[in-house]
XYZ file of C-alpha atoms in Angstrom:
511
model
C 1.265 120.682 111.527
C 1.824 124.233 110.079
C 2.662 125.121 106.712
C 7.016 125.762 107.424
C 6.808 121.999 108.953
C 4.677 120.256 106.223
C 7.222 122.306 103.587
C 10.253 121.098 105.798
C 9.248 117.407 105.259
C 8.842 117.795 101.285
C 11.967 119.269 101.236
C 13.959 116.562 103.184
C 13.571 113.843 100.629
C 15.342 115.836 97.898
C 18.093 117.160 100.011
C 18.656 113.279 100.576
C 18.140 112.669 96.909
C 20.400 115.582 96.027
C 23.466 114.231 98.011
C 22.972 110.747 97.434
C 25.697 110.214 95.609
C 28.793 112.975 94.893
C 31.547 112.484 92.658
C 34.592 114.767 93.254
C 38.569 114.451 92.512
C 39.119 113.448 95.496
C 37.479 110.136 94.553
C 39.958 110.179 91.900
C 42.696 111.030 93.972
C 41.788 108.061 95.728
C 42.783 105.885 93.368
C 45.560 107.505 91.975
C 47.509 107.348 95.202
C 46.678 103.861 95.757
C 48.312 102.723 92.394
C 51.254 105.120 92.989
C 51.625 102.766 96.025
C 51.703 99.530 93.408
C 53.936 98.485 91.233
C 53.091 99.500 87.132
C 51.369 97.290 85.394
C 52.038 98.202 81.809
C 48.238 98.005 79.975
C 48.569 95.035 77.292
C 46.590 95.647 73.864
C 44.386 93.190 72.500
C 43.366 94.781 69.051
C 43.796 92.641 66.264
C 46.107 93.331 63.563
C 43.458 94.532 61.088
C 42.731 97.346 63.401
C 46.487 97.750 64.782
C 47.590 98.044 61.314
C 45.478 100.568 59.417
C 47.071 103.700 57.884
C 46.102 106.699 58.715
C 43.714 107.303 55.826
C 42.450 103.948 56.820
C 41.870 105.014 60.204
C 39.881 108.222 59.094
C 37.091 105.907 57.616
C 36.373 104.577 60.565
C 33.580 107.212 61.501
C 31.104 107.937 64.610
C 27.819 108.157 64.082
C 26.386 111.282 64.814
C 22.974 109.501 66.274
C 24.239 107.474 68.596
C 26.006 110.310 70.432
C 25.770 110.181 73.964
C 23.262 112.997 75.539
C 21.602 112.863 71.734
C 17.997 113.293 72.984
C 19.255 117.618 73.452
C 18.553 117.660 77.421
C 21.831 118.472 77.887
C 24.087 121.370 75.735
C 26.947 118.773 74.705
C 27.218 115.791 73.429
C 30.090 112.555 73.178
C 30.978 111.281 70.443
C 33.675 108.528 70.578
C 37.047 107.508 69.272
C 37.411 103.993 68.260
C 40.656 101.899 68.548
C 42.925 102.134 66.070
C 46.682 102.467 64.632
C 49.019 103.323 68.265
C 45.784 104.314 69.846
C 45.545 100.386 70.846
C 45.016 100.436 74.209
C 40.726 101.446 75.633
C 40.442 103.924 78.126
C 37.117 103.241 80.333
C 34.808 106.113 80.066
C 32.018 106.465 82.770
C 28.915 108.768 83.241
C 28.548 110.665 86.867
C 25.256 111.632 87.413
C 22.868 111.979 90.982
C 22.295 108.241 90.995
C 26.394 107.107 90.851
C 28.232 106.625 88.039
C 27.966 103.938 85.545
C 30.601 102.955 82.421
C 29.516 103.947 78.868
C 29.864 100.446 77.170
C 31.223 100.258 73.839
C 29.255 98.891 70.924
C 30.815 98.227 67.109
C 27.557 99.579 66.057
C 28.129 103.121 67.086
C 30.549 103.396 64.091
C 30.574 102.990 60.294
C 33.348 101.883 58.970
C 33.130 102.474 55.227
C 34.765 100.272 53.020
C 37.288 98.833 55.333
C 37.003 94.905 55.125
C 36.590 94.235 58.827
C 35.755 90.391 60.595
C 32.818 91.314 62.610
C 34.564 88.745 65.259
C 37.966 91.445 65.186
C 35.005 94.161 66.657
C 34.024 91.964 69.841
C 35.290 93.410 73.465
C 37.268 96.671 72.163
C 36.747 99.815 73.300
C 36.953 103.179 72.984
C 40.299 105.565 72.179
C 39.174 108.663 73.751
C 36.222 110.792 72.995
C 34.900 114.327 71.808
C 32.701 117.187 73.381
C 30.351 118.526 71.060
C 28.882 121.936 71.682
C 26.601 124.585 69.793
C 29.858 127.082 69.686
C 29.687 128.323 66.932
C 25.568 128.452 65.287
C 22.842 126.867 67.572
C 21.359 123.817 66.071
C 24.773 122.936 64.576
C 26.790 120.612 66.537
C 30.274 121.300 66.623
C 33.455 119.755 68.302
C 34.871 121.780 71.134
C 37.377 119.554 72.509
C 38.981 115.933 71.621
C 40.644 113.487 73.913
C 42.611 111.156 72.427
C 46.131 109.168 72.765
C 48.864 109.100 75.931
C 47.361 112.392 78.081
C 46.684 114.644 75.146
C 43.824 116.969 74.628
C 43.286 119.566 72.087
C 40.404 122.599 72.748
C 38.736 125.425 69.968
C 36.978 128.377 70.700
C 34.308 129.877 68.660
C 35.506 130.024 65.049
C 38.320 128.523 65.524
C 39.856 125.341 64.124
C 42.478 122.752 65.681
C 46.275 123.427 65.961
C 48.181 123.085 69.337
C 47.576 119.834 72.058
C 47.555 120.507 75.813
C 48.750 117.507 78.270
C 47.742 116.245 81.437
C 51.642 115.548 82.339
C 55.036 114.854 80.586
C 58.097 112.881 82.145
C 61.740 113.688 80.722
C 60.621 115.437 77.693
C 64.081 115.764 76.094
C 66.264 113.951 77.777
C 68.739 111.533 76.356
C 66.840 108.777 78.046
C 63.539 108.853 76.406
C 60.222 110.277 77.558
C 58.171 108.898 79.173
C 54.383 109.691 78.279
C 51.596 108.716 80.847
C 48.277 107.852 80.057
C 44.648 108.950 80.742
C 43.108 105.657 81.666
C 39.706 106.265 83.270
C 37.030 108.921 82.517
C 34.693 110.350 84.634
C 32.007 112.884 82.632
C 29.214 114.276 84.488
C 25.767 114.705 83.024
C 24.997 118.640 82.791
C 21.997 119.926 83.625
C 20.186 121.922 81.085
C 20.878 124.954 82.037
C 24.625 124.299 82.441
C 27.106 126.000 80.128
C 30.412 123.938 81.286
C 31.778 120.486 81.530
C 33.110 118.614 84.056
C 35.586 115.629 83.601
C 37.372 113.575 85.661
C 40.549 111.861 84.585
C 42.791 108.986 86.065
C 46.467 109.279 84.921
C 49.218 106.453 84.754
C 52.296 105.506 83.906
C 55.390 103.501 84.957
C 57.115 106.529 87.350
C 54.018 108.955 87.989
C 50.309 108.525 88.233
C 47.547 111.339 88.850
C 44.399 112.564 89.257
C 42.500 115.675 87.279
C 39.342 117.241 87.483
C 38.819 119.333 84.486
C 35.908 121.824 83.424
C 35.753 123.435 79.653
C 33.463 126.368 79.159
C 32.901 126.310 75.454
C 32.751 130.149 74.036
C 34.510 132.698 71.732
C 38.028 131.974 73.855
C 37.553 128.272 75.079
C 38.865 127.879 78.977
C 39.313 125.356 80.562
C 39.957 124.875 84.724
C 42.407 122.520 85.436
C 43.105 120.889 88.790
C 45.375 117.945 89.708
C 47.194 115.481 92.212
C 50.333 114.059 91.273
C 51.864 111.320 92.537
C 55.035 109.867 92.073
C 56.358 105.979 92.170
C 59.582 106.913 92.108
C 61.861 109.762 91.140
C 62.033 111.590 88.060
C 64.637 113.558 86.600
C 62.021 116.141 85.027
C 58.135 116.649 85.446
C 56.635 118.670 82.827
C 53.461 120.377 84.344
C 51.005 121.722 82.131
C 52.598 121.219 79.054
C 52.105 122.204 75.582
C 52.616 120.784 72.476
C 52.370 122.237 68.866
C 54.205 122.823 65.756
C 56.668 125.414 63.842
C 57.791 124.275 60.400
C 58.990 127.545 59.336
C 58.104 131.724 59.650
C 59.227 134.910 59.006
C 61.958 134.823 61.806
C 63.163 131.467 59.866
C 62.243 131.203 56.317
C 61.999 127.704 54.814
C 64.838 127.927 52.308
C 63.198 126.574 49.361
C 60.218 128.482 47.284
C 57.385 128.140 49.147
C 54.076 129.822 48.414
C 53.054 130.328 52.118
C 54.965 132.687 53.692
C 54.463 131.286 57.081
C 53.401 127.214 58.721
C 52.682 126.585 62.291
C 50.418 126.282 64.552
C 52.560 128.301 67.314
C 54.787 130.998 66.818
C 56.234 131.999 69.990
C 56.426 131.620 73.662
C 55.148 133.914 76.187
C 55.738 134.388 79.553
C 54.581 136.229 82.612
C 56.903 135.786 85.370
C 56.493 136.008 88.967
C 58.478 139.804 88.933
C 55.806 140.807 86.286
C 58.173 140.671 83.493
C 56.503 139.509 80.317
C 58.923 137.834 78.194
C 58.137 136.987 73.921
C 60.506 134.070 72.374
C 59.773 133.202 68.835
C 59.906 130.127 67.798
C 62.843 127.849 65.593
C 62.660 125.093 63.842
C 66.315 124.028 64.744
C 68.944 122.040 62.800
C 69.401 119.739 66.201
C 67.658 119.906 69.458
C 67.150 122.805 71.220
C 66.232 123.196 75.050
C 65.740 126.659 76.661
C 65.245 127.074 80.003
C 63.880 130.083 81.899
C 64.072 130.672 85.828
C 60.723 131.474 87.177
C 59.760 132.041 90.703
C 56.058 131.670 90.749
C 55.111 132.090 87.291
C 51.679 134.045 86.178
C 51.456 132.680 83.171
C 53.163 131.120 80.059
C 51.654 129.654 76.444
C 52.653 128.791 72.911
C 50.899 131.698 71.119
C 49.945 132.526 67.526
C 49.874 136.186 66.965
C 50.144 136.547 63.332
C 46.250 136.692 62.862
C 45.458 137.701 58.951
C 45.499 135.177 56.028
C 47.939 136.973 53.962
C 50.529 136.115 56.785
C 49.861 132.364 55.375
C 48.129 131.809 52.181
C 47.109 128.220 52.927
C 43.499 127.495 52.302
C 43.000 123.879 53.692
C 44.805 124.401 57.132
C 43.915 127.823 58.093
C 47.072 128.616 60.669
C 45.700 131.695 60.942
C 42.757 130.411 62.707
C 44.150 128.083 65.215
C 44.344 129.195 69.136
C 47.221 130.365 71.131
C 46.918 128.298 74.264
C 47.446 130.705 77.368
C 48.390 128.683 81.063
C 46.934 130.694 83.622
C 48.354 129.485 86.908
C 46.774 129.523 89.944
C 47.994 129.825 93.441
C 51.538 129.766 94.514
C 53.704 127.283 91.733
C 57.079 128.225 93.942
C 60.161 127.970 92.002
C 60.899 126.596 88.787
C 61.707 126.980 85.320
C 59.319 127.637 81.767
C 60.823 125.379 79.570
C 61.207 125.466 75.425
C 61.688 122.603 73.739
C 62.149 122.674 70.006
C 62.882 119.480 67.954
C 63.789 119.648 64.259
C 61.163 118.619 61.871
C 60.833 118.158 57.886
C 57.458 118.749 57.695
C 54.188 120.157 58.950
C 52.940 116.796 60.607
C 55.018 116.464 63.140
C 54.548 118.235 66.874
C 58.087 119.061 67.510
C 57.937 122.304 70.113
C 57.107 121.700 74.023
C 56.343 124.472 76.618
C 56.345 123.373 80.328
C 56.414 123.979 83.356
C 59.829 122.399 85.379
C 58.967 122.906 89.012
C 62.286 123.088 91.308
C 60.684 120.624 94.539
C 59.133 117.204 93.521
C 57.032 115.568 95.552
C 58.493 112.502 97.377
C 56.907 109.298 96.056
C 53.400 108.712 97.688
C 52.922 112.113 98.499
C 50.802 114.477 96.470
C 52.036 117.488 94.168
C 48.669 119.648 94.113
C 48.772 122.367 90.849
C 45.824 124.116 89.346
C 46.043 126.177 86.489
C 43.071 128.124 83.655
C 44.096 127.054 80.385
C 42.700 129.629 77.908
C 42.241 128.670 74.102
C 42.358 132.303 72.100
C 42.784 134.220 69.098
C 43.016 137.532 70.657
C 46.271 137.186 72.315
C 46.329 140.992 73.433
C 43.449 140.095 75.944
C 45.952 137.947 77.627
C 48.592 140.458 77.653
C 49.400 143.608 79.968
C 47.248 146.583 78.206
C 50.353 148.598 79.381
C 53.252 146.972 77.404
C 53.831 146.744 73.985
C 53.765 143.412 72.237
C 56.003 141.840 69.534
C 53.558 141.546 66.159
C 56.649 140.289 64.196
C 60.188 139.390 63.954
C 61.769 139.231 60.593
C 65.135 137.575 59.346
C 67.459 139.295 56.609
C 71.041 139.559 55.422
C 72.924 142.484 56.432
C 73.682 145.198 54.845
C 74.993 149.163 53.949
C 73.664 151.352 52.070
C 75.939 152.830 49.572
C 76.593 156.336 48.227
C 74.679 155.423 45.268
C 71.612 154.305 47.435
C 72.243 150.508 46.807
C 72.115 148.626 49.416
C 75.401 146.217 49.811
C 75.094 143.197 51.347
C 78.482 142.958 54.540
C 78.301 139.750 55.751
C 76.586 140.627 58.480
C 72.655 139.455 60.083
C 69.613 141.638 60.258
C 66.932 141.507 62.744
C 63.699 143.619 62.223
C 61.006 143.533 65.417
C 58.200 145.148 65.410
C 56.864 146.270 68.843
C 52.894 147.283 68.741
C 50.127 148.451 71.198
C 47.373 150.630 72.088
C 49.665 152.643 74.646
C 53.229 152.987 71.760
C 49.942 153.864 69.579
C 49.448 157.171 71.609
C 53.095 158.051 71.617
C 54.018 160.937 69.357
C 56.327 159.995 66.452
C 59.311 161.809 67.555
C 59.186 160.910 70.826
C 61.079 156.924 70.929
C 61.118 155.288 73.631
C 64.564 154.191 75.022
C 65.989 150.488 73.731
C 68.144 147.945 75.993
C 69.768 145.614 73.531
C 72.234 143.015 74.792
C 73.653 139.694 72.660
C 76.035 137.275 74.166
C 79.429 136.650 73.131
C 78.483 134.832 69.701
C 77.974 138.048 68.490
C 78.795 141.396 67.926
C 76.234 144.056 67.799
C 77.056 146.187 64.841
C 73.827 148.554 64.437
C 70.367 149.508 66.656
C 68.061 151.424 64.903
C 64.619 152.248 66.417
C 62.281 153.964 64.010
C 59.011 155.023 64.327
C 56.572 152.841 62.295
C 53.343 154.693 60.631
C 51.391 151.755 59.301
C 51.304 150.236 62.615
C 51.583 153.317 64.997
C 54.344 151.105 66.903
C 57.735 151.539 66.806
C 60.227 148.869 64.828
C 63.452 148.209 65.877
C 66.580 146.683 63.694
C 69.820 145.070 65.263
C 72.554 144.389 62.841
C 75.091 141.686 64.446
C 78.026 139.784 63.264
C 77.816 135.789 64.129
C 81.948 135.034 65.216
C 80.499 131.243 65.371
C 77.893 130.111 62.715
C 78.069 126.638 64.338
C 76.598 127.920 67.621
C 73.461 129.953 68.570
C 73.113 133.358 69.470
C 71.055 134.862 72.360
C 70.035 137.856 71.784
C 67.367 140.353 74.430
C 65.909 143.202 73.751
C 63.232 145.722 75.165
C 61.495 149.431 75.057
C 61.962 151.369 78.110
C 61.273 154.535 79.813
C 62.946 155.889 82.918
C 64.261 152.633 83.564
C 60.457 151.029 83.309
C 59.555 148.798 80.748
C 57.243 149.940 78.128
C 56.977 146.597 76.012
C 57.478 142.933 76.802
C 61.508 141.897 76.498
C 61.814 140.249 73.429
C 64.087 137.116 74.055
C 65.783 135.541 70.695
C 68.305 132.592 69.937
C 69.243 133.037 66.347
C 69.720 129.635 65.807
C 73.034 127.790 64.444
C 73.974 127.113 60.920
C 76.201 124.024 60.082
């Protein structure tokens, strides 16, 4: 036998062992249209009250230990650590490992965890399971292990980049968000993680969704690095109709900023993990709408045939903007969705819900597609969900950007230099970029300004601004109905071309 044949036969056996066993979403597709075809079974909790019952602080103490991380012998560039049940998060999720050989469930053991000074029965540890779990990744020094992304409660998932630290939540799906009859909020059930090679700088996980109207299947892959991305793609089934399926939706947090200041004395100027939403529709429009904190709810809806791209972003970027030591806003990601293929039509929608405080999530982006799938059949989406601080990388280099939009009474200013106050509202924007940078100072750039008929528009004053090399732009309008919003649109233009993004406001009521 020659040397080609003799190499042909030592190669056969590892082909064979090489595609002994593949794991792919259509596996998990699989089962997610098979228990679309079932009736729901609602998942019943068996934690005991000792664990069900723990505050929060309570629920902090209960800590995994770093050695018993899964993938802790370093053969692989990330690690799991686990979530244990606890609080709402009462219901286990099963959590397997994929790997050449088949998959096989990562059992949990009480002795993973330390649970401080919590007075515990041993017996109230026996058959639980885990919440959710955490990738851990070398991001940001090697030899320091450092969390990259964390799975835990209904569908959520939140993702860092390098030097970055945790503000907004992404979603595997959301049902009804806003409507007056509830949400619904399905459920990551199963895991599926496989085992990376050494040599592999991503993650792949597989994820079976449920809940009582919708059920779905996900194949996700994070690539851990300065801007965190990771590749989404999904099958979603419905049981039955729904009145409104939120696709990749995000979730995140505005208390107050300085397009709504919080109206008592406040040493941080700004609080929130998201400022505004962007868009990029299907015409190439790219749309900015900052963010309220409203006295009621608040849903805005935007048409969008085939949408490029929308995100709850963070764009104020320097410490000043926010003064708060222990949270650092001004290091938490905008999260970018990147769609992918054809998403038809649809609307981007805003939800903003009225909050007291900085711990609750009260703002929603999603996407509302037009068609839903009829029950049984599959909706396929796939989207890039990018996790950044340098939101101009996800922007057209072309247009300019909104850096800032700024609330403050109206007023004149007098003979005698004062400025008198006329009843009136004041908007300042500030549009910025590297191509308004190269503009000369006297030569502006046209503005389209239109409010709706809340308002009258009383002054537009473009300016050119020197500290930023962009241009700023104040509207002056009077409110006719404080009791009822006011949309507002503006834009920079050029020969009928844009030459920034349309900045898209609704000054919100006042009771």
């Amino acid at each position: 036998m020659g040397k080609a044949g003799k190499l042909a036969l030592c190669v056969l056996p590892l082909l064979f062992a090489a595609q002994s066993w593949a794991f792919d979403l259509d596996d998990v597709a699989v089962k997610a249209k098979a228990l679309a075809a079932e009736g729901y079974s609602a998942p019943q909790s068996q934690l005991p009250a000792s664990l069900r019952e723990l505050p929060f602080a309570g629920y902090q103490k209960v800590r995994f230990l770093e050695e018993k991380a899964h993938w802790a012998d370093g053969k692989t560039p990330f690690r799991l650590y686990f979530f244990h049940q606890g609080m709402h998060f009462d219901v286990p999720v099963k959590i397997n490992e994929v790997t050449a050989e088949g998959t096989q469930e990562i059992k949990y053991d009480p002795s993973m965890f330390d649970f401080g000074d919590l007075n515990l029965n041993p017996d109230d540890l026996k058959d639980l399971g885990f919440a959710g779990f955490k990738v851990i990744n070398e991001i940001n020094a090697k030899g320091t292990h450092d969390e990259v992304m964390s799975v835990l409660g209904a569908s959520y998932f939140r993702i860092v980049g390098k030097g970055q630290v945790f503000g907004l939540s992404a979603r595997g799906l959301a049902i009804d968000t806003a409507l007056p009859s509830g949400e619904e909020f399905p459920r990551f059930t199963e895991f599926w993680i496989e085992k990376p090679q050494p040599d592999r700088r991503s993650l792949v996980i597989y994820a079976l969704l449920d809940s009582p109207r919708a059920t779905g299947a996900y194949r996700m892959e994070i690539k851990p690095g300065r801007d965190s991305v990771l590749d989404v793609q999904s099958k979603v089934y419905l049981r039955e109709n729904v009145e409104k399926l939120g696709i990749a939706p995000l979730t995140s947090m505005y208390l107050f900023g300085a397009n709504q200041p919080w109206p008592r004395p406040n040493y941080r100027p700004q609080l929130h993990d998201s400022e505004g939403l962007g868009i990029h529709a299907g015409n190439g429009e790219w749309i900015w709408r900052p963010l309220n904190n409203p006295q009621r709810l608040n849903v805005s809806s935007y048409r969008i045939d085939n949408p490029r791209g929308f995100g709850l972003m963070q764009r104020s970027r320097d410490f000043s903007q926010y003064q708060d030591l222990d949270d650092r806003y001004e290091l938490r990601p905008s999260g970018w969705v990147e769609t992918v293929g054809d998403w038809g039509a649809g609307h981007v929608e805003l939800v903003e819900i009225p909050t007291p405080d900085e711990t609750n999530d009260n703002i929603v982006a999603l996407w509302r597609p037009e068609k839903l799938p009829a029950p049984g059949e599959a909706l396929d989406v796939a989207y890039r969900l990018h996790f950044s601080r340098d939101e101009a990388k996800l922007h057209d280099p072309q247009l300019a950007m909104v850096s800032q939009t700024r609330l403050s009474e109206g007023d004149i200013k007098q003979a005698n230099l004062i400025r008198q106050a006329d009843g009136s509202t004041a908007l300042v924007i500030d549009f910025v970029g590297k191509e308004l940078a190269k503009r000369s100072p006297d030569a502006a750039p046209q503005v389209q300004v239109s409010v709706d008929d809340n308002a009258e528009l009383l002054e537009e004053n473009l300016r050119y601004n020197p500290v930023s090399k962009g241009w700023r732009l104040l509207l002056r309008v009077n409110i006719k109905d404080p009791a009822q919003p006011v949309e507002m649109r503006a834009a920079l233009v050029e020969d009928g071309k844009p030459v920034s993004e349309t900045w898209s406001y609704q000054l919100p009521s006042h009771e």
